[in-house]
PDB file of C-alpha atoms in Angstrom:
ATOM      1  CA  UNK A   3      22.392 -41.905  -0.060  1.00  0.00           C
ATOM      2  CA  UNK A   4      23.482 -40.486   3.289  1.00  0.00           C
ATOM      3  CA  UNK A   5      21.037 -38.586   5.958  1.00  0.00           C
ATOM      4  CA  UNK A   6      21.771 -35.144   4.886  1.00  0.00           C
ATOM      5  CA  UNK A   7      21.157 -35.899   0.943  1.00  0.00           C
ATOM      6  CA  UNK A   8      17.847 -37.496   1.934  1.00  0.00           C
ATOM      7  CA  UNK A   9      16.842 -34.308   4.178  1.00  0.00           C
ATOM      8  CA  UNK A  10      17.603 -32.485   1.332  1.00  0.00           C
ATOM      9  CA  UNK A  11      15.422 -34.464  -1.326  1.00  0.00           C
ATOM     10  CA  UNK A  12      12.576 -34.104   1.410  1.00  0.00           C
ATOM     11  CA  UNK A  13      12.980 -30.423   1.395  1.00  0.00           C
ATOM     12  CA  UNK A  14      13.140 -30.285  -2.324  1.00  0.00           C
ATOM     13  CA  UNK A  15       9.952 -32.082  -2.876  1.00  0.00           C
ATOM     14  CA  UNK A  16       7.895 -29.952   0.255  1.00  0.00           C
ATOM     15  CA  UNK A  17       8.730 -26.737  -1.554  1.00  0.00           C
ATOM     16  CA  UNK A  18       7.972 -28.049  -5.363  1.00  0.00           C
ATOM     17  CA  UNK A  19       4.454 -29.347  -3.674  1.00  0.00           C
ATOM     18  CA  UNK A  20       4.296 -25.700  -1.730  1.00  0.00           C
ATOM     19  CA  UNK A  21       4.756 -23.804  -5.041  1.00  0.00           C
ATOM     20  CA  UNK A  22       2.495 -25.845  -6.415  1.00  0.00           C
ATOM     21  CA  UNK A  23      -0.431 -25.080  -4.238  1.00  0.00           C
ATOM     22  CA  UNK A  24      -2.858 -22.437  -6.051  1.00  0.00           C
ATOM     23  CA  UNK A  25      -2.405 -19.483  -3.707  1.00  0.00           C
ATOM     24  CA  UNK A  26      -4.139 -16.502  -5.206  1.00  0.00           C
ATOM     25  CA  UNK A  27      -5.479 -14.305  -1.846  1.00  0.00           C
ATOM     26  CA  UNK A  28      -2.356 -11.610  -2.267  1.00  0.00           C
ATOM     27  CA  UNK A  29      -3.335 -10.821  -6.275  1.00  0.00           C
ATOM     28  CA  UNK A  30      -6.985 -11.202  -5.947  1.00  0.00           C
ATOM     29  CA  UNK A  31      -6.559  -8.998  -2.727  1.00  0.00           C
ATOM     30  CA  UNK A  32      -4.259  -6.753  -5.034  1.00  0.00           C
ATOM     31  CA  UNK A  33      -7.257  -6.282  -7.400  1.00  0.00           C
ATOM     32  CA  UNK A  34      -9.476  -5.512  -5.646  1.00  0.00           C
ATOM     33  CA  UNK A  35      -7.400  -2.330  -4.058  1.00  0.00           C
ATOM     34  CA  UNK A  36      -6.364  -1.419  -7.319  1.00  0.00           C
ATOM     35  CA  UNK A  37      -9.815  -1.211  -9.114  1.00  0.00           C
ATOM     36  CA  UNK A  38     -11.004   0.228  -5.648  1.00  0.00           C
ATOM     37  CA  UNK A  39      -8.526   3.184  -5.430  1.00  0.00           C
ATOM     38  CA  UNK A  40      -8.483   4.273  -9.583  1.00  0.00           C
ATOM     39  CA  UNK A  41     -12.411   4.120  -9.385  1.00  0.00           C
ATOM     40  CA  UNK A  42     -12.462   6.612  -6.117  1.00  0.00           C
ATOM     41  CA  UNK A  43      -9.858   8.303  -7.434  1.00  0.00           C
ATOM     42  CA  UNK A  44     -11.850   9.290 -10.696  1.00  0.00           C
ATOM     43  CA  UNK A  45     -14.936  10.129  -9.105  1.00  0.00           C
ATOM     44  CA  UNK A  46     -13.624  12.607  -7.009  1.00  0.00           C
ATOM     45  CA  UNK A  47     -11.599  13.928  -9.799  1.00  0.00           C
ATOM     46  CA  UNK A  48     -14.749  14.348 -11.960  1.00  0.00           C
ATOM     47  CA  UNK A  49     -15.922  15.573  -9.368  1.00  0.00           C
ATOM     48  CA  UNK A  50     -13.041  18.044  -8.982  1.00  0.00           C
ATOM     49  CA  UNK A  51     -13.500  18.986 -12.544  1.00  0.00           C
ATOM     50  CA  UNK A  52     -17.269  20.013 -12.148  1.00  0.00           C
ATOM     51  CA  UNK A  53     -16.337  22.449  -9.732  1.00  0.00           C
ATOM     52  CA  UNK A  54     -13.520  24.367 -11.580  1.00  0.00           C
ATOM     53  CA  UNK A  55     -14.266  27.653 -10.157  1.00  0.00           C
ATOM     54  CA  UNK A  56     -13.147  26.992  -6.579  1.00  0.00           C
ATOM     55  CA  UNK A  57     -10.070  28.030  -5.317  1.00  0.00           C
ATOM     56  CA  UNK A  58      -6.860  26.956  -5.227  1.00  0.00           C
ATOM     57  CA  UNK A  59      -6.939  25.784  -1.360  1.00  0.00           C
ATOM     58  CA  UNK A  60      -9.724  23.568  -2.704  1.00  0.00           C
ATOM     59  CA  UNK A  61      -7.507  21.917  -5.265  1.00  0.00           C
ATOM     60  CA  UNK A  62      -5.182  21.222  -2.637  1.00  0.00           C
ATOM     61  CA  UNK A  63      -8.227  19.343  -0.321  1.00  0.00           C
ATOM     62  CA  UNK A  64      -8.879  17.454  -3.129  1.00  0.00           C
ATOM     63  CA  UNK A  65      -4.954  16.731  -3.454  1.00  0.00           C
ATOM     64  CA  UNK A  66      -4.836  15.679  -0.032  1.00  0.00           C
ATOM     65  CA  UNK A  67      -7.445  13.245  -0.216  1.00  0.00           C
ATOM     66  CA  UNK A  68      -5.764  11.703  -3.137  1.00  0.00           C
ATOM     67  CA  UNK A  69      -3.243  11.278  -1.275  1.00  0.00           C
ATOM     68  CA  UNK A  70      -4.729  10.047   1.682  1.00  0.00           C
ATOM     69  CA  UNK A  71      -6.210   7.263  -0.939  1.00  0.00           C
ATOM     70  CA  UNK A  72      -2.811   6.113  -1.648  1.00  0.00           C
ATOM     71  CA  UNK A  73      -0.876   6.507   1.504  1.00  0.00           C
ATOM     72  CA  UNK A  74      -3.970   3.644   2.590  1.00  0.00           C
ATOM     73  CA  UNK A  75      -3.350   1.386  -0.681  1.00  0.00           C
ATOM     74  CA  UNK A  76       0.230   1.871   0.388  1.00  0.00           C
ATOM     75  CA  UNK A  77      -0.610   0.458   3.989  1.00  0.00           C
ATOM     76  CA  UNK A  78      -2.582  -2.129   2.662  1.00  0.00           C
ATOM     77  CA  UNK A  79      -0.475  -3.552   0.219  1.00  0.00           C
ATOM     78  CA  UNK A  80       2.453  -3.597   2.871  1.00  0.00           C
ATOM     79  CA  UNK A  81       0.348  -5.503   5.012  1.00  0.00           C
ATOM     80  CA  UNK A  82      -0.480  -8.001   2.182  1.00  0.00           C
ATOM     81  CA  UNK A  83       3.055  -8.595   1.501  1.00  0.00           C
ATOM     82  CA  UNK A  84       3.662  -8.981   4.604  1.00  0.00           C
ATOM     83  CA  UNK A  85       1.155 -11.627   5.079  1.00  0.00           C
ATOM     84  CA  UNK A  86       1.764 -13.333   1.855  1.00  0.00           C
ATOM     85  CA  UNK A  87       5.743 -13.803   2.581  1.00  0.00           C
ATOM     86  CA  UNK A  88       5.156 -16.557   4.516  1.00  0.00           C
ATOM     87  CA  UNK A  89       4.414 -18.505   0.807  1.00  0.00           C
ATOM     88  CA  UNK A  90       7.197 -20.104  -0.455  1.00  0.00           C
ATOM     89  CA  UNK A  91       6.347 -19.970  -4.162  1.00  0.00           C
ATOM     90  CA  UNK A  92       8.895 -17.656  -5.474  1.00  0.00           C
ATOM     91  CA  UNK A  93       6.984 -16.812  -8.613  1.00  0.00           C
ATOM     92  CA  UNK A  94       4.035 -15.410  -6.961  1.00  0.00           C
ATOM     93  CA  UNK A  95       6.366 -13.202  -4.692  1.00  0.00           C
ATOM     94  CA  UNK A  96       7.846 -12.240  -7.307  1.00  0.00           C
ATOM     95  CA  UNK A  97       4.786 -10.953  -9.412  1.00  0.00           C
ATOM     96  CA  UNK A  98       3.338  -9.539  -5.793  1.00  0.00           C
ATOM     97  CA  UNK A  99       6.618  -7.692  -4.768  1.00  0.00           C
ATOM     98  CA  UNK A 100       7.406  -5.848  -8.587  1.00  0.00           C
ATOM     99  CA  UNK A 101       3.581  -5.907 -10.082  1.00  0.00           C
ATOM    100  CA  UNK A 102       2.331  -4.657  -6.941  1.00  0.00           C
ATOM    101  CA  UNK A 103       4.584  -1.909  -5.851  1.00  0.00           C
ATOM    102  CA  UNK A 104       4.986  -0.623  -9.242  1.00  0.00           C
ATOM    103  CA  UNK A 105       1.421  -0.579  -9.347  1.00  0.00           C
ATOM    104  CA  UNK A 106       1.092   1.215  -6.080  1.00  0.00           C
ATOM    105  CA  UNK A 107       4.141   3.283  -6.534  1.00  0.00           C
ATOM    106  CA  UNK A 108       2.665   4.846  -9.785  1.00  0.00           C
ATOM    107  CA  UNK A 109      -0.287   7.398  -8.824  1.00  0.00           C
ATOM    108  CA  UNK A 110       2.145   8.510  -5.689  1.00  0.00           C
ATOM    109  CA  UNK A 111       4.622   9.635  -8.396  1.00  0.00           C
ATOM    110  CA  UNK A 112       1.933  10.860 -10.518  1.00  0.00           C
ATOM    111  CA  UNK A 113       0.273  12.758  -7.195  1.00  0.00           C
ATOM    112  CA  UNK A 114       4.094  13.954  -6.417  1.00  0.00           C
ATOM    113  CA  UNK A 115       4.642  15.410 -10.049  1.00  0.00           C
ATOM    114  CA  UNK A 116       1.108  17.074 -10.050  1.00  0.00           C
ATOM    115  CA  UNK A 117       1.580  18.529  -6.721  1.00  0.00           C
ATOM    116  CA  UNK A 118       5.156  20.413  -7.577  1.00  0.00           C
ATOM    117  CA  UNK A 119       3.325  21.506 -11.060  1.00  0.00           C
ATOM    118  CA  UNK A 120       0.644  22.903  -9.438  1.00  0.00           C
ATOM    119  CA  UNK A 121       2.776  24.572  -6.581  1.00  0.00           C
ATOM    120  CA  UNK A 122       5.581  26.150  -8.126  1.00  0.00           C
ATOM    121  CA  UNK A 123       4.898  25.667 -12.111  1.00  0.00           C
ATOM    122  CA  UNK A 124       1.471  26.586 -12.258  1.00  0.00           C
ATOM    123  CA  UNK A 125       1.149  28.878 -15.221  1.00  0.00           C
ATOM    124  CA  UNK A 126       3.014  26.299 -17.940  1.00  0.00           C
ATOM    125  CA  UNK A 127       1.351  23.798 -15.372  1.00  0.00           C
ATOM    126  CA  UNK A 128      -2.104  24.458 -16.126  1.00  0.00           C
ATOM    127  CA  UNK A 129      -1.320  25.873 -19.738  1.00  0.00           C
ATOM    128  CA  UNK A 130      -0.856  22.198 -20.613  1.00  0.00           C
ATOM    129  CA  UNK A 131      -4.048  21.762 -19.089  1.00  0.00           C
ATOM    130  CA  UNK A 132      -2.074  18.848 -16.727  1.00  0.00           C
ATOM    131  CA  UNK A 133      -2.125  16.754 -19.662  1.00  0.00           C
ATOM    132  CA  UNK A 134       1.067  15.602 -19.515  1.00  0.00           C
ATOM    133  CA  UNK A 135       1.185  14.112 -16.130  1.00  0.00           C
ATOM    134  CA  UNK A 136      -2.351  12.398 -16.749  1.00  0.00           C
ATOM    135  CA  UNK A 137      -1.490  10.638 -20.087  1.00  0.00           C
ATOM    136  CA  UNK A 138       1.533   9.026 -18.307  1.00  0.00           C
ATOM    137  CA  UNK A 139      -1.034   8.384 -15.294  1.00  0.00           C
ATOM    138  CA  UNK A 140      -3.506   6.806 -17.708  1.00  0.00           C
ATOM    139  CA  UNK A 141      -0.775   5.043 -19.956  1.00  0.00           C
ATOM    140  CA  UNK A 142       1.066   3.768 -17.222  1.00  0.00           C
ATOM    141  CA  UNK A 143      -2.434   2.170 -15.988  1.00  0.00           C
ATOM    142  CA  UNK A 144      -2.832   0.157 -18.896  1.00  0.00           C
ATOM    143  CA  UNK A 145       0.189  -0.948 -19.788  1.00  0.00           C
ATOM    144  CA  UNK A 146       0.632  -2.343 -15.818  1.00  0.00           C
ATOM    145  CA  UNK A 147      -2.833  -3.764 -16.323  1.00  0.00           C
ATOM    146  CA  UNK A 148      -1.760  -5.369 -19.528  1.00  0.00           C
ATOM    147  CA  UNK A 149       1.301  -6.761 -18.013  1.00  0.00           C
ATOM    148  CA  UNK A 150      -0.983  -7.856 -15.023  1.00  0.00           C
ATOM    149  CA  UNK A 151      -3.305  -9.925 -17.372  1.00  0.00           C
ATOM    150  CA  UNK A 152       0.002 -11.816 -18.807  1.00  0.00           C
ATOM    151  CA  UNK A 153       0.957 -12.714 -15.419  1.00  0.00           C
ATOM    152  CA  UNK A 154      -1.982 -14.461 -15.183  1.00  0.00           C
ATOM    153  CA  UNK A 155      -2.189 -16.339 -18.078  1.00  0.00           C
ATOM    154  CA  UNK A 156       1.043 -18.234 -16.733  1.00  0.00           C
ATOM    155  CA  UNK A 157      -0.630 -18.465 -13.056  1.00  0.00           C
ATOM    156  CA  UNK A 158      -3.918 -19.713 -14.574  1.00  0.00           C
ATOM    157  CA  UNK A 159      -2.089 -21.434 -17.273  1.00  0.00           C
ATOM    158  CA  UNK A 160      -5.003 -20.122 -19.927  1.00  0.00           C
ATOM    159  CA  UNK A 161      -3.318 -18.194 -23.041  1.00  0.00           C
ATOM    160  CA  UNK A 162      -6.431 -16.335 -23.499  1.00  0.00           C
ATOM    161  CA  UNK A 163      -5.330 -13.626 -20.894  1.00  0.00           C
ATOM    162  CA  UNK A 164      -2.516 -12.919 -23.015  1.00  0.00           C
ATOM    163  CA  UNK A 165      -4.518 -12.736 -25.766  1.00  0.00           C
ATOM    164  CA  UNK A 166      -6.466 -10.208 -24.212  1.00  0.00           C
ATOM    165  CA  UNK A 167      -3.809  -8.243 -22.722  1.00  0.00           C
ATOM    166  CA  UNK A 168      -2.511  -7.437 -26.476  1.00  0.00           C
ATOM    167  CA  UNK A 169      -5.967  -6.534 -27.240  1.00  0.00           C
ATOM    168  CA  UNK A 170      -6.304  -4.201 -24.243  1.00  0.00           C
ATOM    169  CA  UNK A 171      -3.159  -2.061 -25.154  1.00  0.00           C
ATOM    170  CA  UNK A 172      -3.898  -1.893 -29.054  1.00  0.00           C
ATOM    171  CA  UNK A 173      -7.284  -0.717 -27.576  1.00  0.00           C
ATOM    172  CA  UNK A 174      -6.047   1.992 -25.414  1.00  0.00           C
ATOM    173  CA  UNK A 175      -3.163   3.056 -28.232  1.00  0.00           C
ATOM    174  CA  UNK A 176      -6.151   2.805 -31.115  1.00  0.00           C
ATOM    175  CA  UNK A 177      -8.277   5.248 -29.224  1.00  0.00           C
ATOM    176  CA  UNK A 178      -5.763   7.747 -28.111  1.00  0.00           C
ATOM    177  CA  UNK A 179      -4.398   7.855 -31.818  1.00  0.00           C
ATOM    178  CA  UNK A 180      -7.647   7.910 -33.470  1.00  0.00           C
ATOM    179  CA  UNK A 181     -10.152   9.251 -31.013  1.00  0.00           C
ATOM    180  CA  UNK A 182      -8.565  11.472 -28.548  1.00  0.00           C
ATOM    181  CA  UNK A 183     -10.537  13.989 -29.004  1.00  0.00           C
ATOM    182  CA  UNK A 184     -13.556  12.674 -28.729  1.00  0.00           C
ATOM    183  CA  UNK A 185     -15.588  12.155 -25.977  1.00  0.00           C
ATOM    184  CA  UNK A 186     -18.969  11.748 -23.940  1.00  0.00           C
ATOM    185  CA  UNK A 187     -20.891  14.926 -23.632  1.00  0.00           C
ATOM    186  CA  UNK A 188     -20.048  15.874 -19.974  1.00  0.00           C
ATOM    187  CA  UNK A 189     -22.269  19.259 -19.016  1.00  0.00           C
ATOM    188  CA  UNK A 190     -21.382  19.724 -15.543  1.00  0.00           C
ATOM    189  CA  UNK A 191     -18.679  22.304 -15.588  1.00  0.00           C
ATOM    190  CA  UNK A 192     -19.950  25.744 -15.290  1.00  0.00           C
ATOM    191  CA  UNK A 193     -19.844  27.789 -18.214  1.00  0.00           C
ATOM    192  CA  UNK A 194     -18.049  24.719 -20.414  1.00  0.00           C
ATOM    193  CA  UNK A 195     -21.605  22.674 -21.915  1.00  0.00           C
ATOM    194  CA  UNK A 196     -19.603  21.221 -24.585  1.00  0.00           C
ATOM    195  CA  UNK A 197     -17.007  19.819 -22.007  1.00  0.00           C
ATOM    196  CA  UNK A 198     -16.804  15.887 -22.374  1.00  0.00           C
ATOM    197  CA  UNK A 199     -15.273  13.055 -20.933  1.00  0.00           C
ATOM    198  CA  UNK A 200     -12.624  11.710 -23.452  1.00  0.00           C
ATOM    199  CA  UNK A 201     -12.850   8.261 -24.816  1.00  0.00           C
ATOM    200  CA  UNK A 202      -9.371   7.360 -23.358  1.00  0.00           C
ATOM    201  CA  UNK A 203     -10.828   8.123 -20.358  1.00  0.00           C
ATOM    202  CA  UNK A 204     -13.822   6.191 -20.459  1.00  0.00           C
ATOM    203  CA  UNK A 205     -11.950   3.476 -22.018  1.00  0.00           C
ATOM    204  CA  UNK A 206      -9.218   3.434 -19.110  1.00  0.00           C
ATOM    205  CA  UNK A 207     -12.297   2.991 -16.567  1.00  0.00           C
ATOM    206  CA  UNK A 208     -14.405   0.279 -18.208  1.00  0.00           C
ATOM    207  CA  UNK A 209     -11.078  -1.675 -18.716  1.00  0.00           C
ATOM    208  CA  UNK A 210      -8.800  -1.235 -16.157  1.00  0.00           C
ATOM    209  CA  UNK A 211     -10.546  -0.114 -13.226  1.00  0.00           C
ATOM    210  CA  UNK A 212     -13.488  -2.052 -13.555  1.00  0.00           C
ATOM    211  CA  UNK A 213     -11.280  -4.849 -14.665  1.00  0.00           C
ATOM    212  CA  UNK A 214      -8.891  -5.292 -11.860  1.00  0.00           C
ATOM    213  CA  UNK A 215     -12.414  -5.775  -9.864  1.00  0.00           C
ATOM    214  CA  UNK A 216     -13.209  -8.336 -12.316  1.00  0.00           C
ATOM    215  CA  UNK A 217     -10.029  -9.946 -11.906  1.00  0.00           C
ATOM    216  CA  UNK A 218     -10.089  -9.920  -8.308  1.00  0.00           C
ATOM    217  CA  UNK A 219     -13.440 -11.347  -8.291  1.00  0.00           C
ATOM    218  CA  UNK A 220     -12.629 -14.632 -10.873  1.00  0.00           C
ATOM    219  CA  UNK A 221      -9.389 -15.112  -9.412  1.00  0.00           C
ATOM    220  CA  UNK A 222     -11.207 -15.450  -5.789  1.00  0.00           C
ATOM    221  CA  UNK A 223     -13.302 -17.825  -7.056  1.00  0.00           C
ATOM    222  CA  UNK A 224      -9.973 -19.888  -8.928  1.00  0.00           C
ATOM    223  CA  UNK A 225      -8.935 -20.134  -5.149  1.00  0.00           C
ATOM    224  CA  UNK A 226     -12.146 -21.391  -3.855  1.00  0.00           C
ATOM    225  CA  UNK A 227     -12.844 -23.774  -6.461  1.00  0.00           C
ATOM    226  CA  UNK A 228      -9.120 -25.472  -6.197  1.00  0.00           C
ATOM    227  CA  UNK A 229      -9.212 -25.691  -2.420  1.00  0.00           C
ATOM    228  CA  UNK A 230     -12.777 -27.641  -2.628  1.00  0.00           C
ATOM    229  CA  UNK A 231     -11.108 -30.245  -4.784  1.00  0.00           C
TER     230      UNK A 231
END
């Protein structure tokens, strides 16, 4: 074996042990401004709701702060990526780089899609009641969620999260099929008593929003617990 196959050999083994290493801060961070964002971004949109007889200028200052919401998730998970580069486990990249700025990338499409509806569609816009653009908002929430709890079923090598990540989506499709039009009594919106919150709603809150906290939170303490060892 000459020098430069044995350098080689040494470098190989250094980056098996590196990708080895349970490395978790970019996800767990990921979580936790995922679950952070979607839950700020539905109270001020209940919020929105309650007060449907403001103007259209208000819409648009509620707009904006959604916007400002995820032009800071944006930031942030730039700067996590950033940070997290330096880790040469190609796997987690990978599932930070596509999971994450699909996952970011999503409500700033949605955001983009309501804000031309609203602007230059707004009668068939609002005839549709925006339902359109929030069902793929809501779906696409899920389903990146589900995919989420796959990924770590491999990084936590536990086949329960997969499990549960088929149980998740046959929860969300179950309840949109069967109960969409159902709902919690919501009484908040003047002149609309019977208005409710619908069940896919809730459902997409309990799950994924308060879920990705969830996650964030167990998968912190994954990292902890290894490094102690």
């Amino acid at each position: 074996m000459n020098r430069n196959e044995a350098i080689e050999k040494i470098d190989f083994i250094k980056e098996t042990i590196e990708d080895a290493k349970i490395h978790y801060q970019g996800i767990w961070l990921m979580c936790f401004l995922l679950g952070g964002l979607y839950l700020m971004q539905f109270v001020t949109g209940m919020l929105q709701v309650a007060l449907t007889g403001l103007q259209l200028y208000h819409y648009y200052i509620f707009f904006a702060f959604h916007v400002g919401l995820e032009i800071v998730a944006l930031f942030c998970y730039l700067f996590i990526y950033r940070k997290e580069k330096k880790c040469t486990n190609k796997y987690y990249l990978s599932v930070l780089s596509i999971w994450g700025f699909v996952s970011i990338a999503v409500p700033v499409i949605i955001s983009a899609v309501d804000f031309i509806g609203e602007t230059f569609f707004s009668e068939t816009y609002r005839m549709f009641s925006m339902a359109p653009a929030y069902i793929c908002s809501e779906f696409s929430r899920v389903l990146l969620f589900s995919v989420f709890m796959i990924t770590c079923s491999y990084i936590l090598d536990n086949k329960f999260f997969r499990i549960l990540s088929i149980v998740i989506l046959f929860g969300y499709i179950f309840i949109y099929t069967c109960l969409y039009s159902k709902g919690i009594p919501f009484p908040f919106i003047p002149g609309q008593e019977q208005a409710r919150i619908g069940y896919v709603t809730v459902y997409t809150v309990m799950v994924v929003d308060i879920g990705y906290l969830v996650m964030g939170v167990y998968l912190k303490y994954r990292e902890g617990k290894a490094q102690e060892k």
